[in-house]
Amino acid sequence: MRLLPLAMTAAGMIKSPCIPSMISDSIDAPATSELRRRGMLDLLPFRYSTASHSSLRSSVSDQLGVDPERLGSLHEIEAEEGKPPRRRRRRLIMQQQARSNPAAMERLQAAYDLFVCSVLSPDLALEWSSSSSDSGSLTTLAYQSLPSLRVSPPSPQAMGRRHNDAVYGHQPGQLNYWLPLSASFGDNTLWVEPTTCRSASSTPPVPLEGDFGDCFRFYGNLDYHSTRPNNTGRTRVSLDFRVVPGSIYDDDYVGSRSDTGVQKYALGTLKRKGFYKIAKRDSDTGEWRVEPKVVG
């Protein structure tokens, strides 16, 4: 096999003639440069209060019909109930959840908004202002309207395929957050390649290992991530979502348009469900709140 030559961009990122144009566009994007300038492209683990945000896990547990402490044994509980073993990971979307337990869905939405406004937004704003000598501050944040819920039971097959989010048309200013709700370790967790397309050296994939109360941020737009066959004997349950700092958010990113010109990851309005909604810092109180949807 002949190796294609690699070229380095001015930002020091690998650029190859064989990579998709969506990835090339993200590598060269001003939003990517801004995140790099502020040191926000690295994998960042942190902790949050499980006491203050217990509803993140309890609402999901209610949705799945299992005690919060037994999420990792979900496959065993379902086997005891006579249900067939799951061979594929589930990604539960809002409509599916609402049909089965709308009350739990509402609690998850409220718990998620609280987490974004009380933990994530203030921390990100502080990091944003302290990472550069300019006077810019972060006062708005676009974030995924509802987190994705993943259930990964023991399986001989890896679920999904290795990818980054640029190939799906997500905008380059996006940061990914990943929250385990059960013990996540070894081959049941998500594996991230934190230097992909950003360094001449290759770094082995890193497992995101933790439990409820842990959170991981990574640059999923270019960092490849994947799963492995889950041979741990434990089900992994997790939430994940994307955010974009307001000053680099593009509500009509050209790479997110469909073939017919429709924006796939638009801001939600009163007339349509959107992929993103907005959290904004109150200039008087300093508190972050979810912005009401526009008419649009």
PDB file of N, CA and C in Angstrom, residues 54-147:
ATOM      1  N   SER A  54     -28.377  14.361  41.426  1.00  0.00           N
ATOM      2  CA  SER A  54     -28.793  12.955  41.486  1.00  0.00           C
ATOM      3  C   SER A  54     -29.874  12.627  40.466  1.00  0.00           C
ATOM      4  N   SER A  55     -30.665  13.632  40.073  1.00  0.00           N
ATOM      5  CA  SER A  55     -31.763  13.383  39.139  1.00  0.00           C
ATOM      6  C   SER A  55     -31.272  12.991  37.746  1.00  0.00           C
ATOM      7  N   LEU A  56     -30.029  13.314  37.420  1.00  0.00           N
ATOM      8  CA  LEU A  56     -29.496  12.875  36.132  1.00  0.00           C
ATOM      9  C   LEU A  56     -29.564  11.351  36.037  1.00  0.00           C
ATOM     10  N   ARG A  57     -29.193  10.685  37.125  1.00  0.00           N
ATOM     11  CA  ARG A  57     -29.177   9.225  37.115  1.00  0.00           C
ATOM     12  C   ARG A  57     -30.540   8.638  37.459  1.00  0.00           C
ATOM     13  N   SER A  58     -31.224   9.218  38.452  1.00  0.00           N
ATOM     14  CA  SER A  58     -32.499   8.627  38.874  1.00  0.00           C
ATOM     15  C   SER A  58     -33.559   8.710  37.777  1.00  0.00           C
ATOM     16  N   SER A  59     -33.556   9.791  36.984  1.00  0.00           N
ATOM     17  CA  SER A  59     -34.548   9.898  35.909  1.00  0.00           C
ATOM     18  C   SER A  59     -34.284   8.855  34.825  1.00  0.00           C
ATOM     19  N   VAL A  60     -32.996   8.612  34.526  1.00  0.00           N
ATOM     20  CA  VAL A  60     -32.658   7.580  33.551  1.00  0.00           C
ATOM     21  C   VAL A  60     -33.008   6.196  34.100  1.00  0.00           C
ATOM     22  N   SER A  61     -32.741   5.982  35.383  1.00  0.00           N
ATOM     23  CA  SER A  61     -33.074   4.709  36.012  1.00  0.00           C
ATOM     24  C   SER A  61     -34.567   4.434  35.947  1.00  0.00           C
ATOM     25  N   ASP A  62     -35.372   5.473  36.220  1.00  0.00           N
ATOM     26  CA  ASP A  62     -36.824   5.319  36.122  1.00  0.00           C
ATOM     27  C   ASP A  62     -37.231   4.986  34.690  1.00  0.00           C
ATOM     28  N   GLN A  63     -36.559   5.625  33.747  1.00  0.00           N
ATOM     29  CA  GLN A  63     -36.871   5.367  32.344  1.00  0.00           C
ATOM     30  C   GLN A  63     -36.578   3.910  31.972  1.00  0.00           C
ATOM     31  N   LEU A  64     -35.494   3.372  32.514  1.00  0.00           N
ATOM     32  CA  LEU A  64     -35.097   2.005  32.194  1.00  0.00           C
ATOM     33  C   LEU A  64     -35.741   0.977  33.122  1.00  0.00           C
ATOM     34  N   GLY A  65     -36.390   1.460  34.185  1.00  0.00           N
ATOM     35  CA  GLY A  65     -37.074   0.552  35.099  1.00  0.00           C
ATOM     36  C   GLY A  65     -36.158  -0.252  35.987  1.00  0.00           C
ATOM     37  N   VAL A  66     -35.098   0.392  36.505  1.00  0.00           N
ATOM     38  CA  VAL A  66     -34.129  -0.313  37.341  1.00  0.00           C
ATOM     39  C   VAL A  66     -33.637   0.634  38.431  1.00  0.00           C
ATOM     40  N   ASP A  67     -33.240   0.087  39.573  1.00  0.00           N
ATOM     41  CA  ASP A  67     -32.690   0.896  40.646  1.00  0.00           C
ATOM     42  C   ASP A  67     -31.398   1.567  40.184  1.00  0.00           C
ATOM     43  N   PRO A  68     -31.158   2.829  40.567  1.00  0.00           N
ATOM     44  CA  PRO A  68     -29.949   3.530  40.121  1.00  0.00           C
ATOM     45  C   PRO A  68     -28.654   2.779  40.396  1.00  0.00           C
ATOM     46  N   GLU A  69     -28.593   2.104  41.527  1.00  0.00           N
ATOM     47  CA  GLU A  69     -27.361   1.401  41.890  1.00  0.00           C
ATOM     48  C   GLU A  69     -27.157   0.130  41.066  1.00  0.00           C
ATOM     49  N   ARG A  70     -28.178  -0.275  40.305  1.00  0.00           N
ATOM     50  CA  ARG A  70     -28.079  -1.529  39.557  1.00  0.00           C
ATOM     51  C   ARG A  70     -28.060  -1.327  38.042  1.00  0.00           C
ATOM     52  N   LEU A  71     -27.744  -0.110  37.608  1.00  0.00           N
ATOM     53  CA  LEU A  71     -27.687   0.143  36.170  1.00  0.00           C
ATOM     54  C   LEU A  71     -26.677  -0.765  35.476  1.00  0.00           C
ATOM     55  N   GLY A  72     -25.563  -1.032  36.144  1.00  0.00           N
ATOM     56  CA  GLY A  72     -24.546  -1.889  35.552  1.00  0.00           C
ATOM     57  C   GLY A  72     -24.969  -3.331  35.417  1.00  0.00           C
ATOM     58  N   SER A  73     -26.048  -3.694  36.091  1.00  0.00           N
ATOM     59  CA  SER A  73     -26.571  -5.065  36.018  1.00  0.00           C
ATOM     60  C   SER A  73     -27.854  -5.137  35.199  1.00  0.00           C
ATOM     61  N   LEU A  74     -28.116  -4.140  34.402  1.00  0.00           N
ATOM     62  CA  LEU A  74     -29.366  -4.068  33.651  1.00  0.00           C
ATOM     63  C   LEU A  74     -29.591  -5.315  32.807  1.00  0.00           C
ATOM     64  N   HIS A  75     -28.541  -5.821  32.184  1.00  0.00           N
ATOM     65  CA  HIS A  75     -28.693  -7.008  31.333  1.00  0.00           C
ATOM     66  C   HIS A  75     -29.102  -8.235  32.150  1.00  0.00           C
ATOM     67  N   GLU A  76     -28.609  -8.332  33.385  1.00  0.00           N
ATOM     68  CA  GLU A  76     -28.975  -9.459  34.251  1.00  0.00           C
ATOM     69  C   GLU A  76     -30.421  -9.336  34.724  1.00  0.00           C
ATOM     70  N   ILE A  77     -30.816  -8.103  35.049  1.00  0.00           N
ATOM     71  CA  ILE A  77     -32.187  -7.873  35.503  1.00  0.00           C
ATOM     72  C   ILE A  77     -33.174  -8.204  34.398  1.00  0.00           C
ATOM     73  N   GLU A  78     -32.865  -7.804  33.181  1.00  0.00           N
ATOM     74  CA  GLU A  78     -33.761  -8.092  32.067  1.00  0.00           C
ATOM     75  C   GLU A  78     -33.802  -9.593  31.767  1.00  0.00           C
ATOM     76  N   ALA A  79     -32.670 -10.274  31.976  1.00  0.00           N
ATOM     77  CA  ALA A  79     -32.660 -11.728  31.776  1.00  0.00           C
ATOM     78  C   ALA A  79     -33.544 -12.416  32.815  1.00  0.00           C
ATOM     79  N   GLU A  80     -33.507 -11.910  34.051  1.00  0.00           N
ATOM     80  CA  GLU A  80     -34.351 -12.461  35.111  1.00  0.00           C
ATOM     81  C   GLU A  80     -35.832 -12.276  34.792  1.00  0.00           C
ATOM     82  N   GLU A  81     -36.137 -11.204  34.058  1.00  0.00           N
ATOM     83  CA  GLU A  81     -37.517 -10.922  33.697  1.00  0.00           C
ATOM     84  C   GLU A  81     -37.935 -11.645  32.424  1.00  0.00           C
ATOM     85  N   GLY A  82     -37.020 -12.460  31.889  1.00  0.00           N
ATOM     86  CA  GLY A  82     -37.355 -13.231  30.705  1.00  0.00           C
ATOM     87  C   GLY A  82     -37.193 -12.487  29.400  1.00  0.00           C
ATOM     88  N   LYS A  83     -36.553 -11.332  29.425  1.00  0.00           N
ATOM     89  CA  LYS A  83     -36.351 -10.569  28.201  1.00  0.00           C
ATOM     90  C   LYS A  83     -35.122 -11.100  27.474  1.00  0.00           C
ATOM     91  N   PRO A  84     -35.130 -11.099  26.150  1.00  0.00           N
ATOM     92  CA  PRO A  84     -33.979 -11.602  25.395  1.00  0.00           C
ATOM     93  C   PRO A  84     -32.780 -10.686  25.585  1.00  0.00           C
ATOM     94  N   PRO A  85     -31.555 -11.223  25.510  1.00  0.00           N
ATOM     95  CA  PRO A  85     -30.366 -10.388  25.682  1.00  0.00           C
ATOM     96  C   PRO A  85     -30.242  -9.347  24.572  1.00  0.00           C
ATOM     97  N   ARG A  86     -29.760  -8.186  24.933  1.00  0.00           N
ATOM     98  CA  ARG A  86     -29.582  -7.125  23.945  1.00  0.00           C
ATOM     99  C   ARG A  86     -28.275  -7.368  23.190  1.00  0.00           C
ATOM    100  N   ARG A  87     -28.364  -7.332  21.888  1.00  0.00           N
ATOM    101  CA  ARG A  87     -27.169  -7.508  21.084  1.00  0.00           C
ATOM    102  C   ARG A  87     -26.676  -6.193  20.495  1.00  0.00           C
ATOM    103  N   ARG A  88     -27.478  -5.182  20.668  1.00  0.00           N
ATOM    104  CA  ARG A  88     -27.087  -3.884  20.120  1.00  0.00           C
ATOM    105  C   ARG A  88     -27.292  -2.812  21.175  1.00  0.00           C
ATOM    106  N   ARG A  89     -26.400  -1.856  21.146  1.00  0.00           N
ATOM    107  CA  ARG A  89     -26.525  -0.723  22.040  1.00  0.00           C
ATOM    108  C   ARG A  89     -27.758   0.083  21.652  1.00  0.00           C
ATOM    109  N   ARG A  90     -28.422   0.654  22.653  1.00  0.00           N
ATOM    110  CA  ARG A  90     -29.591   1.481  22.367  1.00  0.00           C
ATOM    111  C   ARG A  90     -29.232   2.957  22.501  1.00  0.00           C
ATOM    112  N   ARG A  91     -29.696   3.722  21.562  1.00  0.00           N
ATOM    113  CA  ARG A  91     -29.622   5.168  21.698  1.00  0.00           C
ATOM    114  C   ARG A  91     -31.059   5.653  21.789  1.00  0.00           C
ATOM    115  N   LEU A  92     -31.463   6.046  22.982  1.00  0.00           N
ATOM    116  CA  LEU A  92     -32.860   6.397  23.210  1.00  0.00           C
ATOM    117  C   LEU A  92     -33.082   7.878  22.941  1.00  0.00           C
ATOM    118  N   ILE A  93     -33.939   8.166  21.993  1.00  0.00           N
ATOM    119  CA  ILE A  93     -34.224   9.547  21.672  1.00  0.00           C
ATOM    120  C   ILE A  93     -35.466  10.003  22.416  1.00  0.00           C
ATOM    121  N   MET A  94     -35.724  11.274  22.337  1.00  0.00           N
ATOM    122  CA  MET A  94     -36.780  11.880  23.141  1.00  0.00           C
ATOM    123  C   MET A  94     -38.142  11.232  22.890  1.00  0.00           C
ATOM    124  N   GLN A  95     -38.459  10.985  21.618  1.00  0.00           N
ATOM    125  CA  GLN A  95     -39.773  10.456  21.317  1.00  0.00           C
ATOM    126  C   GLN A  95     -39.954   9.048  21.889  1.00  0.00           C
ATOM    127  N   GLN A  96     -38.918   8.223  21.806  1.00  0.00           N
ATOM    128  CA  GLN A  96     -39.016   6.871  22.333  1.00  0.00           C
ATOM    129  C   GLN A  96     -39.213   6.884  23.837  1.00  0.00           C
ATOM    130  N   GLN A  97     -38.467   7.749  24.511  1.00  0.00           N
ATOM    131  CA  GLN A  97     -38.564   7.819  25.959  1.00  0.00           C
ATOM    132  C   GLN A  97     -39.926   8.352  26.385  1.00  0.00           C
ATOM    133  N   ALA A  98     -40.415   9.351  25.678  1.00  0.00           N
ATOM    134  CA  ALA A  98     -41.678   9.977  26.063  1.00  0.00           C
ATOM    135  C   ALA A  98     -42.830   8.977  25.998  1.00  0.00           C
ATOM    136  N   ARG A  99     -42.773   8.051  25.037  1.00  0.00           N
ATOM    137  CA  ARG A  99     -43.848   7.074  24.914  1.00  0.00           C
ATOM    138  C   ARG A  99     -43.866   6.104  26.098  1.00  0.00           C
ATOM    139  N   SER A 100     -42.668   5.804  26.660  1.00  0.00           N
ATOM    140  CA  SER A 100     -42.616   4.802  27.706  1.00  0.00           C
ATOM    141  C   SER A 100     -42.769   5.394  29.106  1.00  0.00           C
ATOM    142  N   ASN A 101     -42.164   6.568  29.344  1.00  0.00           N
ATOM    143  CA  ASN A 101     -42.243   7.179  30.664  1.00  0.00           C
ATOM    144  C   ASN A 101     -42.054   8.685  30.541  1.00  0.00           C
ATOM    145  N   PRO A 102     -43.099   9.404  30.169  1.00  0.00           N
ATOM    146  CA  PRO A 102     -42.978  10.848  29.958  1.00  0.00           C
ATOM    147  C   PRO A 102     -42.570  11.609  31.214  1.00  0.00           C
ATOM    148  N   ALA A 103     -42.973  11.127  32.400  1.00  0.00           N
ATOM    149  CA  ALA A 103     -42.601  11.806  33.641  1.00  0.00           C
ATOM    150  C   ALA A 103     -41.092  11.741  33.859  1.00  0.00           C
ATOM    151  N   ALA A 104     -40.496  10.569  33.601  1.00  0.00           N
ATOM    152  CA  ALA A 104     -39.048  10.426  33.719  1.00  0.00           C
ATOM    153  C   ALA A 104     -38.342  11.283  32.686  1.00  0.00           C
ATOM    154  N   MET A 105     -38.928  11.383  31.502  1.00  0.00           N
ATOM    155  CA  MET A 105     -38.352  12.219  30.451  1.00  0.00           C
ATOM    156  C   MET A 105     -38.315  13.676  30.875  1.00  0.00           C
ATOM    157  N   GLU A 106     -39.380  14.145  31.485  1.00  0.00           N
ATOM    158  CA  GLU A 106     -39.438  15.532  31.945  1.00  0.00           C
ATOM    159  C   GLU A 106     -38.403  15.787  33.039  1.00  0.00           C
ATOM    160  N   ARG A 107     -38.222  14.817  33.938  1.00  0.00           N
ATOM    161  CA  ARG A 107     -37.227  14.980  34.994  1.00  0.00           C
ATOM    162  C   ARG A 107     -35.806  15.000  34.430  1.00  0.00           C
ATOM    163  N   LEU A 108     -35.561  14.175  33.419  1.00  0.00           N
ATOM    164  CA  LEU A 108     -34.244  14.180  32.784  1.00  0.00           C
ATOM    165  C   LEU A 108     -33.976  15.514  32.111  1.00  0.00           C
ATOM    166  N   GLN A 109     -34.979  16.049  31.435  1.00  0.00           N
ATOM    167  CA  GLN A 109     -34.804  17.340  30.776  1.00  0.00           C
ATOM    168  C   GLN A 109     -34.469  18.432  31.784  1.00  0.00           C
ATOM    169  N   ALA A 110     -35.198  18.454  32.894  1.00  0.00           N
ATOM    170  CA  ALA A 110     -34.956  19.463  33.927  1.00  0.00           C
ATOM    171  C   ALA A 110     -33.579  19.282  34.570  1.00  0.00           C
ATOM    172  N   ALA A 111     -33.206  18.033  34.838  1.00  0.00           N
ATOM    173  CA  ALA A 111     -31.910  17.758  35.456  1.00  0.00           C
ATOM    174  C   ALA A 111     -30.774  18.125  34.524  1.00  0.00           C
ATOM    175  N   TYR A 112     -30.957  17.864  33.265  1.00  0.00           N
ATOM    176  CA  TYR A 112     -29.947  18.177  32.252  1.00  0.00           C
ATOM    177  C   TYR A 112     -29.771  19.693  32.116  1.00  0.00           C
ATOM    178  N   ASP A 113     -30.881  20.437  32.020  1.00  0.00           N
ATOM    179  CA  ASP A 113     -30.794  21.897  31.925  1.00  0.00           C
ATOM    180  C   ASP A 113     -30.106  22.477  33.161  1.00  0.00           C
ATOM    181  N   LEU A 114     -30.427  21.946  34.332  1.00  0.00           N
ATOM    182  CA  LEU A 114     -29.798  22.410  35.567  1.00  0.00           C
ATOM    183  C   LEU A 114     -28.292  22.161  35.532  1.00  0.00           C
ATOM    184  N   PHE A 115     -27.887  20.979  35.063  1.00  0.00           N
ATOM    185  CA  PHE A 115     -26.463  20.657  34.985  1.00  0.00           C
ATOM    186  C   PHE A 115     -25.735  21.624  34.047  1.00  0.00           C
ATOM    187  N   VAL A 116     -26.324  21.887  32.901  1.00  0.00           N
ATOM    188  CA  VAL A 116     -25.705  22.794  31.931  1.00  0.00           C
ATOM    189  C   VAL A 116     -25.584  24.204  32.507  1.00  0.00           C
ATOM    190  N   CYS A 117     -26.639  24.672  33.172  1.00  0.00           N
ATOM    191  CA  CYS A 117     -26.660  26.057  33.642  1.00  0.00           C
ATOM    192  C   CYS A 117     -25.892  26.272  34.946  1.00  0.00           C
ATOM    193  N   SER A 118     -25.814  25.260  35.805  1.00  0.00           N
ATOM    194  CA  SER A 118     -25.182  25.462  37.108  1.00  0.00           C
ATOM    195  C   SER A 118     -23.760  24.923  37.188  1.00  0.00           C
ATOM    196  N   VAL A 119     -23.408  24.021  36.311  1.00  0.00           N
ATOM    197  CA  VAL A 119     -22.060  23.431  36.351  1.00  0.00           C
ATOM    198  C   VAL A 119     -21.268  23.766  35.097  1.00  0.00           C
ATOM    199  N   LEU A 120     -21.780  23.319  33.977  1.00  0.00           N
ATOM    200  CA  LEU A 120     -21.007  23.395  32.752  1.00  0.00           C
ATOM    201  C   LEU A 120     -20.786  24.829  32.265  1.00  0.00           C
ATOM    202  N   SER A 121     -21.844  25.612  32.168  1.00  0.00           N
ATOM    203  CA  SER A 121     -21.723  26.968  31.625  1.00  0.00           C
ATOM    204  C   SER A 121     -20.818  27.873  32.467  1.00  0.00           C
ATOM    205  N   PRO A 122     -21.001  27.937  33.803  1.00  0.00           N
ATOM    206  CA  PRO A 122     -20.103  28.781  34.599  1.00  0.00           C
ATOM    207  C   PRO A 122     -18.643  28.349  34.508  1.00  0.00           C
ATOM    208  N   ASP A 123     -18.391  27.042  34.536  1.00  0.00           N
ATOM    209  CA  ASP A 123     -17.011  26.558  34.444  1.00  0.00           C
ATOM    210  C   ASP A 123     -16.402  26.875  33.090  1.00  0.00           C
ATOM    211  N   LEU A 124     -17.179  26.689  32.033  1.00  0.00           N
ATOM    212  CA  LEU A 124     -16.678  26.968  30.694  1.00  0.00           C
ATOM    213  C   LEU A 124     -16.422  28.469  30.509  1.00  0.00           C
ATOM    214  N   ALA A 125     -17.305  29.301  31.069  1.00  0.00           N
ATOM    215  CA  ALA A 125     -17.118  30.749  30.972  1.00  0.00           C
ATOM    216  C   ALA A 125     -15.853  31.203  31.705  1.00  0.00           C
ATOM    217  N   LEU A 126     -15.608  30.614  32.881  1.00  0.00           N
ATOM    218  CA  LEU A 126     -14.402  30.947  33.633  1.00  0.00           C
ATOM    219  C   LEU A 126     -13.157  30.515  32.871  1.00  0.00           C
ATOM    220  N   GLU A 127     -13.192  29.326  32.309  1.00  0.00           N
ATOM    221  CA  GLU A 127     -12.061  28.833  31.526  1.00  0.00           C
ATOM    222  C   GLU A 127     -11.842  29.705  30.297  1.00  0.00           C
ATOM    223  N   TRP A 128     -12.918  30.123  29.676  1.00  0.00           N
ATOM    224  CA  TRP A 128     -12.846  30.950  28.471  1.00  0.00           C
ATOM    225  C   TRP A 128     -12.160  32.282  28.771  1.00  0.00           C
ATOM    226  N   SER A 129     -12.563  32.937  29.854  1.00  0.00           N
ATOM    227  CA  SER A 129     -12.013  34.259  30.180  1.00  0.00           C
ATOM    228  C   SER A 129     -10.588  34.191  30.700  1.00  0.00           C
ATOM    229  N   SER A 130     -10.222  33.082  31.341  1.00  0.00           N
ATOM    230  CA  SER A 130      -8.885  32.974  31.906  1.00  0.00           C
ATOM    231  C   SER A 130      -7.867  32.401  30.935  1.00  0.00           C
ATOM    232  N   SER A 131      -8.335  31.955  29.779  1.00  0.00           N
ATOM    233  CA  SER A 131      -7.434  31.303  28.836  1.00  0.00           C
ATOM    234  C   SER A 131      -6.861  32.244  27.800  1.00  0.00           C
ATOM    235  N   SER A 132      -7.242  33.517  27.858  1.00  0.00           N
ATOM    236  CA  SER A 132      -6.738  34.467  26.874  1.00  0.00           C
ATOM    237  C   SER A 132      -6.622  35.846  27.510  1.00  0.00           C
ATOM    238  N   SER A 133      -5.710  36.642  26.976  1.00  0.00           N
ATOM    239  CA  SER A 133      -5.492  37.986  27.512  1.00  0.00           C
ATOM    240  C   SER A 133      -6.466  39.003  26.935  1.00  0.00           C
ATOM    241  N   ASP A 134      -7.272  38.608  25.934  1.00  0.00           N
ATOM    242  CA  ASP A 134      -8.218  39.564  25.370  1.00  0.00           C
ATOM    243  C   ASP A 134      -9.383  39.776  26.332  1.00  0.00           C
ATOM    244  N   SER A 135     -10.238  40.717  26.000  1.00  0.00           N
ATOM    245  CA  SER A 135     -11.328  41.107  26.910  1.00  0.00           C
ATOM    246  C   SER A 135     -12.613  40.311  26.678  1.00  0.00           C
ATOM    247  N   GLY A 136     -12.589  39.373  25.750  1.00  0.00           N
ATOM    248  CA  GLY A 136     -13.800  38.637  25.433  1.00  0.00           C
ATOM    249  C   GLY A 136     -14.255  37.759  26.572  1.00  0.00           C
ATOM    250  N   SER A 137     -15.555  37.719  26.799  1.00  0.00           N
ATOM    251  CA  SER A 137     -16.126  36.856  27.834  1.00  0.00           C
ATOM    252  C   SER A 137     -17.206  35.992  27.198  1.00  0.00           C
ATOM    253  N   LEU A 138     -17.489  34.882  27.831  1.00  0.00           N
ATOM    254  CA  LEU A 138     -18.497  33.957  27.330  1.00  0.00           C
ATOM    255  C   LEU A 138     -19.803  34.195  28.075  1.00  0.00           C
ATOM    256  N   THR A 139     -20.836  34.629  27.353  1.00  0.00           N
ATOM    257  CA  THR A 139     -22.126  34.935  27.980  1.00  0.00           C
ATOM    258  C   THR A 139     -23.265  34.084  27.435  1.00  0.00           C
ATOM    259  N   THR A 140     -23.032  33.359  26.343  1.00  0.00           N
ATOM    260  CA  THR A 140     -24.050  32.469  25.799  1.00  0.00           C
ATOM    261  C   THR A 140     -23.409  31.130  25.420  1.00  0.00           C
ATOM    262  N   LEU A 141     -24.213  30.106  25.441  1.00  0.00           N
ATOM    263  CA  LEU A 141     -23.741  28.767  25.103  1.00  0.00           C
ATOM    264  C   LEU A 141     -24.852  28.034  24.359  1.00  0.00           C
ATOM    265  N   ALA A 142     -24.539  27.546  23.165  1.00  0.00           N
ATOM    266  CA  ALA A 142     -25.472  26.680  22.447  1.00  0.00           C
ATOM    267  C   ALA A 142     -25.215  25.253  22.896  1.00  0.00           C
ATOM    268  N   TYR A 143     -26.271  24.538  23.288  1.00  0.00           N
ATOM    269  CA  TYR A 143     -26.064  23.166  23.728  1.00  0.00           C
ATOM    270  C   TYR A 143     -27.168  22.261  23.208  1.00  0.00           C
ATOM    271  N   GLN A 144     -26.835  20.994  23.062  1.00  0.00           N
ATOM    272  CA  GLN A 144     -27.755  20.006  22.530  1.00  0.00           C
ATOM    273  C   GLN A 144     -29.046  19.995  23.339  1.00  0.00           C
ATOM    274  N   SER A 145     -30.171  20.055  22.651  1.00  0.00           N
ATOM    275  CA  SER A 145     -31.452  20.202  23.333  1.00  0.00           C
ATOM    276  C   SER A 145     -31.722  19.095  24.340  1.00  0.00           C
ATOM    277  N   LEU A 146     -31.328  17.891  24.016  1.00  0.00           N
ATOM    278  CA  LEU A 146     -31.517  16.749  24.904  1.00  0.00           C
ATOM    279  C   LEU A 146     -30.314  15.838  24.752  1.00  0.00           C
ATOM    280  N   PRO A 147     -29.773  15.328  25.856  1.00  0.00           N
ATOM    281  CA  PRO A 147     -28.601  14.454  25.732  1.00  0.00           C
ATOM    282  C   PRO A 147     -28.967  13.114  25.116  1.00  0.00           C
TER     283      PRO A 147
END
